[in-house]
XYZ file of C-alpha atoms in Angstrom:
530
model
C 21.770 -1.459 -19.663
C 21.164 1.045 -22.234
C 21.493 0.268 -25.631
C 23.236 3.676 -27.003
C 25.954 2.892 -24.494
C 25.842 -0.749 -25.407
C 26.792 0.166 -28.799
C 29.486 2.605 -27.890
C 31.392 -0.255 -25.666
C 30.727 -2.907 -28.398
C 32.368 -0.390 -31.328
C 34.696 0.752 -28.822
C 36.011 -2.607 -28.671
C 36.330 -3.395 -32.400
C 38.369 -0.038 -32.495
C 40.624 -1.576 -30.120
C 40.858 -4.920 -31.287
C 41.391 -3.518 -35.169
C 44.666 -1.681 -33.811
C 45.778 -4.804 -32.058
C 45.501 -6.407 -35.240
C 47.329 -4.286 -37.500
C 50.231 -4.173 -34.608
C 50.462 -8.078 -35.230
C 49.951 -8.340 -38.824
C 53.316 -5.750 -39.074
C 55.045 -7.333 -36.325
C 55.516 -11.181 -38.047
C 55.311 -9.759 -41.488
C 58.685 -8.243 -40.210
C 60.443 -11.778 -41.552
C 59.502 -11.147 -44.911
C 62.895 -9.424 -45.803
C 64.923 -9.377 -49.047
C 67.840 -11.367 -46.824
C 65.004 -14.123 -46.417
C 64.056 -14.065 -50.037
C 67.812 -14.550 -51.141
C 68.282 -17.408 -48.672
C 65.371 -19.108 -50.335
C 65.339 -18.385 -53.606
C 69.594 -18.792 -54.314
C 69.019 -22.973 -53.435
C 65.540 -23.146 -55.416
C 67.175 -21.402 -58.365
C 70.322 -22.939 -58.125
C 72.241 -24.924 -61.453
C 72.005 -27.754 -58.893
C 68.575 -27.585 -59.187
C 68.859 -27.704 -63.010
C 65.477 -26.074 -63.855
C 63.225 -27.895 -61.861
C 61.158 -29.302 -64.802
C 58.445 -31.528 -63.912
C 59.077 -34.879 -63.877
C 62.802 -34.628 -62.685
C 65.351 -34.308 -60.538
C 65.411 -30.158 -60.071
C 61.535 -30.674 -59.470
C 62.315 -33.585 -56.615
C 64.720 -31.384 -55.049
C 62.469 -28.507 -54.768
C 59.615 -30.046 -53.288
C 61.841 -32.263 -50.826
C 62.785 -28.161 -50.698
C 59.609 -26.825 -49.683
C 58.517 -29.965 -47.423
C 61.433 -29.573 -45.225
C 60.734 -25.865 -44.528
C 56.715 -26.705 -44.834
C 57.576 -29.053 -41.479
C 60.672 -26.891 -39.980
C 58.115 -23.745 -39.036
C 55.332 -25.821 -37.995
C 52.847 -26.119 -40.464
C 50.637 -29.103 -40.870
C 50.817 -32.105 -43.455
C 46.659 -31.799 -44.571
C 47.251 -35.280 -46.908
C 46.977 -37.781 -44.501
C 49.445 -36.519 -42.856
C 52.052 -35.896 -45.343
C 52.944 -32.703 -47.043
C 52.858 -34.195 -50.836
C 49.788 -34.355 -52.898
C 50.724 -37.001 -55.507
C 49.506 -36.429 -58.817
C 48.650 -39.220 -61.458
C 50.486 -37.818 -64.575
C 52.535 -39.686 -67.468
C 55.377 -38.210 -70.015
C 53.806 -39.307 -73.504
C 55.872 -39.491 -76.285
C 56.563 -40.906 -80.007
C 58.542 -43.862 -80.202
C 58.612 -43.624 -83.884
C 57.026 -41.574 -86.668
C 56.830 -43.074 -90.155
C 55.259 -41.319 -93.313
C 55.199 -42.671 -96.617
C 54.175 -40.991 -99.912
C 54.538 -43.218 -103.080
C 56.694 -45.380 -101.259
C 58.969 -42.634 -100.462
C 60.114 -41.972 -96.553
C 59.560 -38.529 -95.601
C 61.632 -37.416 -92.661
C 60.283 -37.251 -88.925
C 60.781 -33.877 -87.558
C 62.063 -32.053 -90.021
C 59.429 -32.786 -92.563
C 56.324 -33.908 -90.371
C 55.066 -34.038 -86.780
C 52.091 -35.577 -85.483
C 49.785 -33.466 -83.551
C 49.981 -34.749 -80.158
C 46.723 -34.250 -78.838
C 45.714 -36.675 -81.787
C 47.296 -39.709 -80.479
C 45.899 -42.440 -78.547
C 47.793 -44.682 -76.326
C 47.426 -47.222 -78.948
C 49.516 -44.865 -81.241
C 48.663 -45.618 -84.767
C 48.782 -47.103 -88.542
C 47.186 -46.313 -91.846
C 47.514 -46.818 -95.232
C 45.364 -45.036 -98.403
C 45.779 -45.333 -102.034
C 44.186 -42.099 -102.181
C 43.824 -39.093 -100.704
C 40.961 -36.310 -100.228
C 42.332 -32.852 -100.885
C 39.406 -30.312 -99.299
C 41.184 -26.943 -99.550
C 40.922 -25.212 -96.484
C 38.540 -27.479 -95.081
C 35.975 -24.966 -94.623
C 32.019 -25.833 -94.704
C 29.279 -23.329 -94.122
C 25.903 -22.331 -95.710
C 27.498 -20.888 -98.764
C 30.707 -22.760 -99.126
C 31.508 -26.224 -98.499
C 34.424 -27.905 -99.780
C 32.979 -30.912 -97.988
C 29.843 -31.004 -100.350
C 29.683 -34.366 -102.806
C 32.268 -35.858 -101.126
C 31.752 -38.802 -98.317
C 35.004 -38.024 -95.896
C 34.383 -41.383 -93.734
C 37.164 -43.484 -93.829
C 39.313 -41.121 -96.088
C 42.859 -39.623 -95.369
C 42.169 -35.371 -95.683
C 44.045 -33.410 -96.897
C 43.575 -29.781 -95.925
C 45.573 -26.492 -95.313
C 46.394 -24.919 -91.889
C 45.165 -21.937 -92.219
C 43.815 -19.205 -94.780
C 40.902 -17.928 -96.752
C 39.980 -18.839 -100.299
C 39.928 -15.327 -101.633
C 37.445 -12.531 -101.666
C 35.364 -14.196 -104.441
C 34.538 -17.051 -102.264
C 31.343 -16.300 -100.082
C 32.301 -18.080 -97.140
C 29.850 -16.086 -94.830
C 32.245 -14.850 -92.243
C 33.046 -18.189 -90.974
C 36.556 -19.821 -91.396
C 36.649 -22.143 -88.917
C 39.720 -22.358 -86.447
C 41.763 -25.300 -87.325
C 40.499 -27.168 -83.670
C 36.984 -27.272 -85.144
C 38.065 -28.344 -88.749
C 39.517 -31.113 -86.977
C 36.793 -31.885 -84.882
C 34.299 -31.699 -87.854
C 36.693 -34.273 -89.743
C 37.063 -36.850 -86.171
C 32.925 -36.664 -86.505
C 32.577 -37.259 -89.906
C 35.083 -40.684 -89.138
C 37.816 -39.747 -90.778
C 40.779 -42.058 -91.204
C 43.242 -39.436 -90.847
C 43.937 -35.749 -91.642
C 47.435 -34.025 -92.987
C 47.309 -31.094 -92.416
C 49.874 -28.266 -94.406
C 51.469 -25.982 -92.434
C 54.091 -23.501 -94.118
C 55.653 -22.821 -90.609
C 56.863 -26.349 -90.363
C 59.028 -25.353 -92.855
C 60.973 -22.336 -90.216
C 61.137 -24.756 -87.175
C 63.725 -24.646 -85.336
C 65.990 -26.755 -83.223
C 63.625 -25.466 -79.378
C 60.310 -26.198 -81.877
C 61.475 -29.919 -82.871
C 62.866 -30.783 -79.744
C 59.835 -29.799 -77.685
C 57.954 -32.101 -79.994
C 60.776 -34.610 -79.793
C 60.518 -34.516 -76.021
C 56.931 -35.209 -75.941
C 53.813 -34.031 -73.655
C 52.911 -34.674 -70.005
C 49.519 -35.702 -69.835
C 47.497 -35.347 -66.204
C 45.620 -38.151 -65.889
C 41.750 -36.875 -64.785
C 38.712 -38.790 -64.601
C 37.587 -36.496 -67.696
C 41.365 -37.301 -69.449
C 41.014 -41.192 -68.816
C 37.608 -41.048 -70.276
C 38.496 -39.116 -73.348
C 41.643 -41.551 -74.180
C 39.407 -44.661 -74.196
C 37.687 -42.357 -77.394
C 38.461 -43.214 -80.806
C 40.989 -40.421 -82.106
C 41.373 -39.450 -85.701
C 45.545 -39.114 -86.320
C 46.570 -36.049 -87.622
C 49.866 -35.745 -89.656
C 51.770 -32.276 -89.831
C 53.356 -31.359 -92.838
C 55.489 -28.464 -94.334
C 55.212 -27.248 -98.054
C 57.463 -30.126 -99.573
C 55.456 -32.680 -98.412
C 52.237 -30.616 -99.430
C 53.776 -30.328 -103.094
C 54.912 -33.925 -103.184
C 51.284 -35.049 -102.078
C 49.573 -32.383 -104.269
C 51.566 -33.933 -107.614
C 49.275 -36.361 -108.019
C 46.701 -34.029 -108.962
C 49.799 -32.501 -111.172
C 49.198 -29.657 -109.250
C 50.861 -27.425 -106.531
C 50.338 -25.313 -103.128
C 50.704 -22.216 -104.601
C 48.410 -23.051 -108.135
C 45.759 -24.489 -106.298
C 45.619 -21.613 -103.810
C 45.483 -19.820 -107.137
C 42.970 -21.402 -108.633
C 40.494 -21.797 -105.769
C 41.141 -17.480 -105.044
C 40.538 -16.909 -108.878
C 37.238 -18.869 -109.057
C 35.601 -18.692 -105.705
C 34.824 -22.163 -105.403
C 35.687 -25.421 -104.083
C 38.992 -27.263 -105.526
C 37.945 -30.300 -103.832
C 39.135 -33.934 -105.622
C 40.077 -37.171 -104.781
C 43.932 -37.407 -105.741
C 45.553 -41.074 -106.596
C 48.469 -41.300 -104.795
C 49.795 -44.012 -101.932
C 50.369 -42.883 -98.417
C 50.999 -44.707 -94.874
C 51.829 -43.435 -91.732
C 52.157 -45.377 -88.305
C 53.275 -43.755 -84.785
C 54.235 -45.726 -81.805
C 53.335 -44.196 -78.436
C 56.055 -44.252 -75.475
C 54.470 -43.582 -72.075
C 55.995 -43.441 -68.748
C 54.903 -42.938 -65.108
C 56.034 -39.180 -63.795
C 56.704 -38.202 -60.503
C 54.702 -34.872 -59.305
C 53.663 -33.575 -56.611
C 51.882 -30.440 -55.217
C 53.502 -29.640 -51.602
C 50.338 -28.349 -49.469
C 51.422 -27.157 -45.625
C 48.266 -26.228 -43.789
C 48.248 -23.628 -41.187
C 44.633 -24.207 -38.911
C 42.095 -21.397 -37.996
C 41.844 -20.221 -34.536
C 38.495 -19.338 -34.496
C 36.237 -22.806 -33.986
C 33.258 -20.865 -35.924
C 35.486 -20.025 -39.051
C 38.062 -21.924 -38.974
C 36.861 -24.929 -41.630
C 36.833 -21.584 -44.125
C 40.048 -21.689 -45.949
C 42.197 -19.343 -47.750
C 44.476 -20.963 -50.235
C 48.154 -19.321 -51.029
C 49.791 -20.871 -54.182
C 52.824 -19.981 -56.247
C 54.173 -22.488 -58.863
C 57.710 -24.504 -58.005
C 58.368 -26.030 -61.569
C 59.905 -24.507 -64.291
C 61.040 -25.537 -67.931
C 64.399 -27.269 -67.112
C 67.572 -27.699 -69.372
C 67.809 -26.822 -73.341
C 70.341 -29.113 -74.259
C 69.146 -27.787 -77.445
C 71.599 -24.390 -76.327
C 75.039 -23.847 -76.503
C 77.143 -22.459 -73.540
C 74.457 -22.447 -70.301
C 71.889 -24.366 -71.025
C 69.806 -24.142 -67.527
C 66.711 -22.358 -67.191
C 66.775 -21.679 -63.787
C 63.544 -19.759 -63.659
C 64.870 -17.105 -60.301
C 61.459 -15.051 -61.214
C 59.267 -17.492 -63.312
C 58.367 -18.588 -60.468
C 61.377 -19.113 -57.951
C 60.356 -15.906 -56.555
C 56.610 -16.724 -56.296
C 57.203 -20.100 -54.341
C 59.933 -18.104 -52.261
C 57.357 -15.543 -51.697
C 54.958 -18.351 -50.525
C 57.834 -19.953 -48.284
C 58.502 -16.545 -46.331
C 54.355 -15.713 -45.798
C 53.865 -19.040 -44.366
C 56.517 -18.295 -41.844
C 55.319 -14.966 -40.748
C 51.781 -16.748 -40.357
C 53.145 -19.621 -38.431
C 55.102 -17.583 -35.878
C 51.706 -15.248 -35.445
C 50.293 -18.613 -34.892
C 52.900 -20.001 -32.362
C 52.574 -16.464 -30.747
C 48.825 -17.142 -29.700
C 48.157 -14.892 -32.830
C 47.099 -17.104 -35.384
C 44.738 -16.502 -38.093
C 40.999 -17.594 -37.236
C 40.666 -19.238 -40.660
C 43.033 -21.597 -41.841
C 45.086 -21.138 -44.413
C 46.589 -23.469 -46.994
C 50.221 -22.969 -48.445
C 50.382 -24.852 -51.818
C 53.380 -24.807 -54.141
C 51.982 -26.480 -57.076
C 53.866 -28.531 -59.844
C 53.125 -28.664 -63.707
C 52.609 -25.023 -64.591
C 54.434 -24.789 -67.246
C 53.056 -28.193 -68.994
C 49.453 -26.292 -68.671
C 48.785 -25.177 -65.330
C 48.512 -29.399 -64.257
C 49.403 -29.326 -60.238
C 46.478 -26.746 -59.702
C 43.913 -28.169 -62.331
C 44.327 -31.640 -60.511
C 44.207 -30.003 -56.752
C 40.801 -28.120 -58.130
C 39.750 -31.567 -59.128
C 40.735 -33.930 -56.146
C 40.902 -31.063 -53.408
C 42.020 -31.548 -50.070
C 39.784 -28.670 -48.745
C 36.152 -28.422 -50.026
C 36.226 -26.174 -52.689
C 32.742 -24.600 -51.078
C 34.956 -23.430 -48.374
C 37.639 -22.341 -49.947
C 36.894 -18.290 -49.936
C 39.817 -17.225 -52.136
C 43.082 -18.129 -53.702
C 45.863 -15.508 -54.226
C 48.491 -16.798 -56.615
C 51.760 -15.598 -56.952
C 54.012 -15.947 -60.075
C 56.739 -13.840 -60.771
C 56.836 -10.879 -58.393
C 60.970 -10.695 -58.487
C 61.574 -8.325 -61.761
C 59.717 -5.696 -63.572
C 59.257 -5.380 -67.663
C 59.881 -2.777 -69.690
C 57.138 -0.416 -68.809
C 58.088 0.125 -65.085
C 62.259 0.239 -66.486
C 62.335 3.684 -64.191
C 59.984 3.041 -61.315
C 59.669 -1.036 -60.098
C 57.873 -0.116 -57.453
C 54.509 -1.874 -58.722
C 52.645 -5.341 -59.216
C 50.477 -6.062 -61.792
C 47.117 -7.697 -60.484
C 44.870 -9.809 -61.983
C 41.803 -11.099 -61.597
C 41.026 -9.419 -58.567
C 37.547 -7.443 -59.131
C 36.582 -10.388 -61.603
C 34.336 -12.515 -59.372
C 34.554 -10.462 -55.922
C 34.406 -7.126 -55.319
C 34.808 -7.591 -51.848
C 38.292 -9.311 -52.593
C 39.168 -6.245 -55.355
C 38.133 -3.799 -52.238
C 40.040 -5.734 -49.544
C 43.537 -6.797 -51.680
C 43.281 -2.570 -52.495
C 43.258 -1.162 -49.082
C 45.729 -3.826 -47.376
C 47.961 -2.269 -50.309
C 46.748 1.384 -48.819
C 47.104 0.451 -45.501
C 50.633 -1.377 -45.477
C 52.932 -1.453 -48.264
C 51.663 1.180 -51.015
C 52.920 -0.234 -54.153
C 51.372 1.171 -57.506
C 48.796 -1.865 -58.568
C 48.989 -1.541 -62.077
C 45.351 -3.458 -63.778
C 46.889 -3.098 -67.462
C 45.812 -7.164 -68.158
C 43.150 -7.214 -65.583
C 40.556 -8.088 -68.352
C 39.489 -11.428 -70.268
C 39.882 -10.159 -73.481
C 43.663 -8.730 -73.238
C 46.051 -10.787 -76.128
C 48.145 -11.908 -73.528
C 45.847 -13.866 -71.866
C 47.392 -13.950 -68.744
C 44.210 -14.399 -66.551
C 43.961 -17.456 -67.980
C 48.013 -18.386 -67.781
C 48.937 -19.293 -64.494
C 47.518 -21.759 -61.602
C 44.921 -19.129 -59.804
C 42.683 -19.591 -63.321
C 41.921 -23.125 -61.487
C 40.621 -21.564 -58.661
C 38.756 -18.886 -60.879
C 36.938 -21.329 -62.953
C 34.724 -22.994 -59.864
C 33.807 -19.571 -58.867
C 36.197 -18.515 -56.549
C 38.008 -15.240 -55.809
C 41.276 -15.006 -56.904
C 44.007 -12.228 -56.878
C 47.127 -13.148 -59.033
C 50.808 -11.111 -58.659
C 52.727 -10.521 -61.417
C 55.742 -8.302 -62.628
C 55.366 -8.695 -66.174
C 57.756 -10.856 -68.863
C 61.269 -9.370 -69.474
C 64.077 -10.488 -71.903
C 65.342 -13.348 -70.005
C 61.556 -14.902 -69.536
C 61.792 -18.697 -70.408
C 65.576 -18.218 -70.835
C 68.563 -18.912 -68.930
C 69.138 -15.983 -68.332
C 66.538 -15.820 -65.883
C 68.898 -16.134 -62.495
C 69.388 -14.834 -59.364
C 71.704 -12.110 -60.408
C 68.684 -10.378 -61.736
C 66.181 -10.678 -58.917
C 65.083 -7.013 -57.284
C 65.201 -8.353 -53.568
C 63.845 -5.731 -52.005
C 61.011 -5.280 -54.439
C 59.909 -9.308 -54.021
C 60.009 -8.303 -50.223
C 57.681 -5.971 -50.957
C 55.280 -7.687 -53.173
C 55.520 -10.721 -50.977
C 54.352 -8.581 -47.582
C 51.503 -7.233 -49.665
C 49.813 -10.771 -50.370
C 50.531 -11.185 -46.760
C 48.766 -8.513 -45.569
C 46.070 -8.919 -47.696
C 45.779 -12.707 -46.716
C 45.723 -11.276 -43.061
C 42.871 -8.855 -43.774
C 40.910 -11.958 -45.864
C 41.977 -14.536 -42.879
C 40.718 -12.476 -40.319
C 38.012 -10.898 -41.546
C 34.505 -10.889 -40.038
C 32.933 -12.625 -43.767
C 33.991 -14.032 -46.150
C 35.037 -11.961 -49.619
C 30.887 -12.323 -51.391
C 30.586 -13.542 -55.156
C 28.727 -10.964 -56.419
C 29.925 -11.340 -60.513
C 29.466 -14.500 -63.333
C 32.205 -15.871 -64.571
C 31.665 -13.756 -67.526
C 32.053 -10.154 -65.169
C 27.962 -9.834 -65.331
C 26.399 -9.179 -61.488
C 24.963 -12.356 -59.937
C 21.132 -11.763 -59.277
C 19.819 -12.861 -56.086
């Protein structure tokens, strides 16, 4: 046979079998229709889902939710069967905060917090009859308020924040407040207090989140690190700082002065009793990621796997608020999971249809998000999928509203992350856009360096950070963002259709496509080299 006509039947064929394609990608994305969205999204958003915080109820309901329709269209439970990924995780909170100063009680939450990341399990007690005051605890080349004085064993005493003043040569190198601390847990501190004016403007959502406590996700790397000595840290506004500061007879505001005036050091031991002791409350949390796994139909590529996530949590009830007090989180990110819900079906009907994808493809709603992104960093640490074969991960979170910007025109998505690792994936998410749906892709925070930060804000970043392609959806924060306002009544159907049929179609292009999307950048947007 010749091989010119070879060639012609062979591309011949791919013609045909692209067209057949595209006819079956738009005939079972057809059930990803504003009337599906509402059906979804109206129960997950619901008051009688009361937030779905982590940890409770709402959150239980949802993912019993999501299982239910998970199982209903036929997709697989990939965790031994089941459709929950459990995740070790444990609400940490203080029992009881004490602070003494000269015998005197300050008061716990209104005039001190501890910094929670400073607590062991252990919680904590010490008493000084003196204290180190070291400015703004800075120490370089050319200024050290450290020098001459031995900080082991000693409660600090340091400010939040701030400069000494233009006459201090402090070499260009004030130290975040993170490494001040870290310098001070080295150097075996017994404690550091830290003074921090805005304690002093709290309010009621700023003492109760602190009253309320942390969830903590319990990692190999976490475990570890809580075994660790910790140095306590004590939070305190300006009266406490002036009360602690008198027994140098001095005050905030005159040392600042003095320290700016003379451009050095106002470093001394002050006389003065202090104790503080914490008691740590922990408790067991129920979580769970709910995975449903869809299998490849093509035996050579089907043990590739694309992963679909959107995150089902959200920040609960403010009982802190008067009138409604449910954050019922329609958009952030009842619209994301819905948006997963309604592409799993359209893939599961392709695949009871004899029209499945040839690699599989792995539906996760993840929990945590909002306590710092915890259901996806503990999938991307116990995965049920190799991570080597996972070939991308396209996250949605938010894709029901629009911001500000877009007030006359919603038609548009904000992505992310998409030409950061992969320029294959950037290439392939564009085109299924050109191809199918043609919504303005608007790549205003598609950078590292943008002050929102919102490549590193939501549950794809876990995917991004072992080196895999990711494409995150967005519609950008609007008034009612973390508020209760956030509810159905607000929701653009149609447009979270939309948005939700193009990660669909793209996830058809990437699922059936001959390779997978190539690595070609670092994680720092530099070219990989051969």
């Amino acid at each position: 046979m010749n091989k010119y006509f070879l060639t012609l039947g062979l591309l011949a064929g791919l013609g045909f079998g692209c067209v057949a394609q595209n006819k079956n990608a738009i005939k079972f994305g057809q059930t990803i229709t504003k009337d599906n969205a509402y059906k979804h999204l109206s129960v997950l958003a619901s008051d009688e889902y009361e937030g779905r915080e982590t940890g409770k109820k709402g959150a239980w309901m949802a993912a019993e939710y999501i299982r239910n329709h998970f199982r209903k269209i036929g997709l697989k439970g990939p965790v031994n069967g089941d459709y929950f990924q459990k995740i070790d995780m444990i609400k940490s909170s203080i029992g009881q905060g004490i602070l003494t100063i000269n015998g005197q009680p300050a008061e716990y939450l209104k005039d001190f917090y501890f910094n929670p990341t400073s607590l062991s399990a252990e919680g904590f007690t010490f008493n000084a009859n003196s204290i180190l005051f070291a400015g703004y605890g800075i120490k370089t080349d050319n200024y050290n308020e450290f020098a001459g004085q031995n900080v082991a064993g000693k409660v600090v005493l340091i400010f939040a924040s701030g400069t000494p003043g233009d006459k201090a040569n402090v070499g260009g190198a004030n130290a975040t407040l993170p490494k001040k601390l870290a310098y001070l847990g080295e150097q075996n501190a017994a404690a550091v207090i830290v003074i921090d004016p805005r304690v002093d403007k709290f309010g009621a959502s700023q003492w109760g989140y602190l009253k309320a406590g942390r969830e903590i996700l319990l990692t190999d790397e976490v475990v570890a690190a809580r075994k660790a000595k910790k140095t306590p840290v004590v939070v305190v506004g300006t009266s406490v700082g002036n009360t602690l500061l008198a027994g140098a007879k001095t005050n905030i505001e005159d040392v600042k002065k003095k320290i700016s005036d003379s451009g050095q050091p106002a470093s001394q031991e002050i006389t003065i009793p202090v104790s503080a002791s914490a008691v740590v409350k922990e408790t067991p949390l129920r979580a769970e990621n709910v995975l449903g796994f869809l299998p490849g139909s093509d035996p050579k590529l089907k043990d590739e796997v694309l992963v679909i996530t959107g995150h089902y949590d959200h920040i609960g009830i403010d009982s802190t608020l008067k009138g409604d007090m449910i954050n019922n989180g329609a958009d952030d990110d009842g619209s994301g999971t819905t948006g997963v819900l309604m592409i799993a079906e359209a893939f599961a009907k392709a695949k009871k249809a004899g029209n499945g994808p040839k690699r599989s493809i792995l539906f996760m709603t993840v929990v945590g998000e909002e306590k710092g992104l915890l259901g996806s960093e503990w999938y991307s640490e116990h995965p049920i999928f190799p991570l080597a074969n996972t070939i991308a991960n396209l996250n949605i979170d938010m894709i029901g509203r629009g911001d500000e910007k877009h007030k006359d025109d919603n038609n548009f998505v904000y992505i992310i992350g998409s030409d950061m690792l992969s320029s294959d994936l950037d290439r392939i998410g564009k085109k299924a856009n050109a191809d199918y749906v043609n919504i303005k892709l608007d790549e205003t925070y598609n950078n590292r360096t943008d002050p929102n930060r919102f490549y590193y804000r939501s549950d794809h970043y876990n995917f991004a950070k072992h080196g895999i392609p990711v494409i995150f959806y967005f519609n950008g924060v609007h008034p009612e963002y973390h508020q209760p306002g956030d509810e159905i009544s607000k929701i653009d159907f149609p447009m979270l259709a939309k948005r939700a049929r193009l990660v669909y179609f793209t996830a058809w292009e990437l699922a059936n496509g001959a390779k997978r999307p190539v690595v070609d950048k670092n994680d720092d947007g530099t070219p990989k080299t051969k």
